[in-house]
Amino acid sequence: MMNRIAPFALLALAVALYFALPYNLAFLTRILIMAVLVLSLDLVLGFAGIATLGQAAFYGAGAYAAGLFAIHAWADPIAGLVVAGVAGAVLAFISGLIVLRAHGLTLIMLTIAVAAICHEIANKARDVTGGADGLRGIRMEPVLGLFEFDFVGQTGFWYALAVLAAVFTFLTLLTRAPFGLSLRGIHESPERMAAIGTSVYWRRVAAYTLGGAIAGVAGALSAQVTQLVSLESFSFTLSAEALIMLILGGTGRLYGAVLGTLVFMFVHHWAAANDPFNWLFVIGALVLAVVFFLPRGLVAVPTALKRLGGQNAGS
Amino acid sequence: MTLFLNILVDGVAYGMILFMISVGLSVTMGLMRVVNLAHGGFALLGGTFAHWFAAELGLPFWPALVLAVALTVALSLPLERVIYRRIYGFTDLQQVLATIGLTFLMIASVNLWQGSSLLPVPLLEGLKASVDLGFRTLPAHRLMVIAAGLAVVLGLWWLLERTRFGIRLRAAVDNRGTASAHGINTDRIFMAAFGLGAGLAALGGVLGAEILPIDAYYPLRYMVLFLIVVAVGGMGSIAGSFLAAIGLGLLETAARYLAPDFATILFFALVMALLALRPNGLIVRAQ
């Protein structure tokens, strides 16, 4: 039930927010882009069960690939998305071959190390990436040759929303397909899946690669809409925040990832606007509250309330 | 030759700092199976307290150091009781998240109290001087760090191999259930080990302030470094942590001297190669 209604409710909410906050379109677009990144993490972590703290590596790779492609080759946005997706996928595939041989803490460390290496390479290759100043001078052509990117950010918003909807639909179909089901099986019991003849390692590499491609698309969106790529794209903080958003919403359900992104970004925005120095208190408390009181995320709230109501009625 | 000696002394000093900060993390990870990303926060707290005692209250270096370590331990014990005890049963991911939340709270607290600027710990006059070894001179601070690191290694060895507490701790690391069934109060052992680890992290934070400067974002900046020491050394192995810390300290220092532009890339690439070859670390405890 929720699986069917929730995506449309979220879509309606996005449209409503567009009209409710016309002067905050840049912020709303940022939420949409983060939602794409968190969806990619949901595929890798929520479905395939790969605990990673380095998803920013692919986001950054996509952002730089899209930015450089637009500057040096072709400024068409859709082509940029494809190039960024390929860049994210290639990096994820190559690093995944090494990283996915490990488990637990070592796996988490390796994913962090991959992002750290990318960060440092982008920092040192000043001639290509602009180093710490960021990659500037990205000028995009109109989307599909029709919609010019405007100063207010209306095109950017609809463009990001369309890409988010496409990614969401793709992942919904994927997770219901045999491939998605086999990922769930691996998440729950790798031994059993191996016993029935699934190549656990290669399925995980495939999921990691696909997650890298989608994270690359998210990075490309950010590069195209903001016309800037900064070193922050590779930062550990970005990976950690994406993880917090995913757990806040609830893993393994795609709309949970979007909901978590929405709530986290609004709390973050509100806290940072109210107190630019001490907003980290709010985020820290939020994270602890989620882990202790809502370990299954916001999507579990209705079930929990129902159970609570049922208990009260019973007693 | 001079270059080689410089790398050796700086690398070993750096490694000793890494060891002091990370060994507690390794023990708590081996003991409680908790992925504690907030461990660097105790080094930050130690450094901040030392800065407060020495720079603002004007205490001499040694009393400030002792008070800072004691205060950090005093803070870590209730934290273990109230928060960490609940985290032990969580999954890896929830532990990561909970301890990231704690790290944020620690950063925000230090930020609120002391601001986001650098928090220097004034050194003893004697430590600023150079020591003449006959063939060359060395900064006294590096020698003091190396001596302190060796003292910590010896102290830990004695504590773990020669005392009742050590026997109980090792038993609890090897098999918590069996240890508990033999009448060992594992809860209290956990708490003591946690406090010890936090205290050593604070000590490392203060002594290493010259090498890893203290400011509010310290735990996030060096989190990866401390975790790498544990992952490379092997969880729960003190000898492994020591080997890994000295090795990584030497490796990073050598990379900085010989190829400064590529030091970070080289460091992480070698760590990745090592972890890919030995996913469980250098020294794996027998199961």
GROMACS .gro file of N, CA and C in nm, chain B residues 66-121:
model
  168
  381VAL      N    1   4.818   1.619   3.318
  381VAL     CA    2   4.758   1.518   3.406
  381VAL      C    3   4.610   1.549   3.428
  382LEU      N    4   4.579   1.676   3.456
  382LEU     CA    5   4.440   1.714   3.480
  382LEU      C    6   4.354   1.690   3.356
  383ALA      N    7   4.409   1.722   3.238
  383ALA     CA    8   4.333   1.705   3.114
  383ALA      C    9   4.300   1.558   3.092
  384VAL      N   10   4.399   1.470   3.114
  384VAL     CA   11   4.375   1.327   3.095
  384VAL      C   12   4.273   1.279   3.197
  385ALA      N   13   4.288   1.322   3.323
  385ALA     CA   14   4.196   1.278   3.429
  385ALA      C   15   4.053   1.323   3.398
  386LEU      N   16   4.039   1.447   3.353
  386LEU     CA   17   3.907   1.501   3.324
  386LEU      C   18   3.841   1.425   3.207
  387THR      N   19   3.922   1.391   3.105
  387THR     CA   20   3.868   1.316   2.991
  387THR      C   21   3.820   1.179   3.036
  388VAL      N   22   3.901   1.112   3.120
  388VAL     CA   23   3.860   0.980   3.171
  388VAL      C   24   3.730   0.995   3.251
  389ALA      N   25   3.723   1.099   3.335
  389ALA     CA   26   3.605   1.120   3.417
  389ALA      C   27   3.481   1.144   3.331
  390LEU      N   28   3.499   1.205   3.215
  390LEU     CA   29   3.384   1.227   3.126
  390LEU      C   30   3.347   1.101   3.050
  391SER      N   31   3.450   1.020   3.017
  391SER     CA   32   3.425   0.904   2.931
  391SER      C   33   3.348   0.795   3.007
  392LEU      N   34   3.370   0.784   3.138
  392LEU     CA   35   3.305   0.675   3.212
  392LEU      C   36   3.153   0.687   3.213
  393PRO      N   37   3.096   0.803   3.251
  393PRO     CA   38   2.949   0.813   3.243
  393PRO      C   39   2.898   0.798   3.099
  394LEU      N   40   2.977   0.844   3.003
  394LEU     CA   41   2.937   0.831   2.862
  394LEU      C   42   2.924   0.682   2.825
  395GLU      N   43   3.020   0.601   2.875
  395GLU     CA   44   3.014   0.458   2.847
  395GLU      C   45   2.888   0.399   2.911
  396ARG      N   46   2.863   0.438   3.037
  396ARG     CA   47   2.746   0.387   3.109
  396ARG      C   48   2.616   0.420   3.037
  397VAL      N   49   2.601   0.549   3.000
  397VAL     CA   50   2.472   0.596   2.952
  397VAL      C   51   2.450   0.565   2.804
  398ILE      N   52   2.553   0.588   2.721
  398ILE     CA   53   2.531   0.578   2.577
  398ILE      C   54   2.591   0.452   2.516
  399TYR      N   55   2.723   0.432   2.540
  399TYR     CA   56   2.790   0.322   2.470
  399TYR      C   57   2.731   0.187   2.505
  400ARG      N   58   2.692   0.169   2.632
  400ARG     CA   59   2.639   0.040   2.673
  400ARG      C   60   2.522  -0.003   2.586
  401ARG      N   61   2.442   0.096   2.542
  401ARG     CA   62   2.329   0.062   2.455
  401ARG      C   63   2.374   0.033   2.314
  402ILE      N   64   2.487   0.094   2.274
  402ILE     CA   65   2.531   0.081   2.135
  402ILE      C   66   2.588  -0.058   2.107
  403TYR      N   67   2.643  -0.125   2.210
  403TYR     CA   68   2.714  -0.252   2.189
  403TYR      C   69   2.630  -0.352   2.110
  404GLY      N   70   2.498  -0.356   2.134
  404GLY     CA   71   2.414  -0.458   2.069
  404GLY      C   72   2.370  -0.420   1.929
  405PHE      N   73   2.401  -0.298   1.885
  405PHE     CA   74   2.354  -0.252   1.755
  405PHE      C   75   2.428  -0.320   1.641
  406THR      N   76   2.374  -0.304   1.518
  406THR     CA   77   2.447  -0.350   1.400
  406THR      C   78   2.560  -0.251   1.369
  407ASP      N   79   2.654  -0.296   1.284
  407ASP     CA   80   2.769  -0.212   1.245
  407ASP      C   81   2.726  -0.071   1.205
  408LEU      N   82   2.623  -0.069   1.120
  408LEU     CA   83   2.581   0.056   1.060
  408LEU      C   84   2.525   0.152   1.164
  409GLN      N   85   2.442   0.098   1.255
  409GLN     CA   86   2.385   0.183   1.359
  409GLN      C   87   2.494   0.235   1.451
  410GLN      N   88   2.597   0.150   1.476
  410GLN     CA   89   2.709   0.195   1.559
  410GLN      C   90   2.781   0.311   1.491
  411VAL      N   91   2.805   0.294   1.360
  411VAL     CA   92   2.872   0.401   1.285
  411VAL      C   93   2.793   0.531   1.300
  412LEU      N   94   2.662   0.519   1.281
  412LEU     CA   95   2.577   0.638   1.283
  412LEU      C   96   2.572   0.700   1.422
  413ALA      N   97   2.552   0.617   1.523
  413ALA     CA   98   2.542   0.669   1.660
  413ALA      C   99   2.671   0.740   1.699
  414THR      N  100   2.786   0.680   1.663
  414THR     CA  101   2.912   0.742   1.705
  414THR      C  102   2.944   0.865   1.620
  415ILE      N  103   2.893   0.871   1.494
  415ILE     CA  104   2.906   0.996   1.418
  415ILE      C  105   2.827   1.105   1.489
  416GLY      N  106   2.705   1.069   1.536
  416GLY     CA  107   2.623   1.167   1.610
  416GLY      C  108   2.696   1.218   1.731
  417LEU      N  109   2.759   1.125   1.807
  417LEU     CA  110   2.836   1.165   1.926
  417LEU      C  111   2.951   1.257   1.888
  418THR      N  112   3.020   1.223   1.776
  418THR     CA  113   3.131   1.307   1.731
  418THR      C  114   3.082   1.449   1.704
  419PHE      N  115   2.967   1.459   1.636
  419PHE     CA  116   2.911   1.592   1.607
  419PHE      C  117   2.886   1.668   1.738
  420LEU      N  118   2.830   1.598   1.838
  420LEU     CA  119   2.801   1.665   1.965
  420LEU      C  120   2.930   1.712   2.032
  421MET      N  121   3.036   1.629   2.026
  421MET     CA  122   3.163   1.668   2.088
  421MET      C  123   3.220   1.791   2.017
  422ILE      N  124   3.216   1.789   1.882
  422ILE     CA  125   3.268   1.903   1.805
  422ILE      C  126   3.189   2.028   1.840
  423ALA      N  127   3.054   2.014   1.843
  423ALA     CA  128   2.971   2.131   1.872
  423ALA      C  129   3.000   2.185   2.012
  424SER      N  130   3.023   2.095   2.110
  424SER     CA  131   3.050   2.140   2.247
  424SER      C  132   3.180   2.219   2.253
  425VAL      N  133   3.286   2.164   2.192
  425VAL     CA  134   3.415   2.235   2.194
  425VAL      C  135   3.403   2.367   2.119
  426ASN      N  136   3.328   2.364   2.008
  426ASN     CA  137   3.307   2.484   1.928
  426ASN      C  138   3.237   2.593   2.009
  427LEU      N  139   3.137   2.551   2.088
  427LEU     CA  140   3.061   2.646   2.170
  427LEU      C  141   3.149   2.703   2.280
  428TRP      N  142   3.234   2.616   2.338
  428TRP     CA  143   3.312   2.655   2.455
  428TRP      C  144   3.435   2.736   2.416
  429GLN      N  145   3.510   2.687   2.314
  429GLN     CA  146   3.639   2.749   2.283
  429GLN      C  147   3.645   2.810   2.143
  430GLY      N  148   3.534   2.802   2.067
  430GLY     CA  149   3.538   2.856   1.931
  430GLY      C  150   3.605   2.760   1.835
  431SER      N  151   3.611   2.800   1.709
  431SER     CA  152   3.660   2.706   1.608
  431SER      C  153   3.806   2.732   1.571
  432SER      N  154   3.873   2.819   1.648
  432SER     CA  155   4.013   2.848   1.613
  432SER      C  156   4.105   2.738   1.667
  433LEU      N  157   4.232   2.748   1.630
  433LEU     CA  158   4.332   2.652   1.677
  433LEU      C  159   4.347   2.663   1.829
  434LEU      N  160   4.363   2.549   1.897
  434LEU     CA  161   4.376   2.550   2.043
  434LEU      C  162   4.516   2.499   2.079
  435PRO      N  163   4.615   2.588   2.079
  435PRO     CA  164   4.752   2.543   2.104
  435PRO      C  165   4.773   2.507   2.251
  436VAL      N  166   4.856   2.408   2.275
  436VAL     CA  167   4.895   2.372   2.411
  436VAL      C  168   5.039   2.422   2.430
   0.00000   0.00000   0.00000
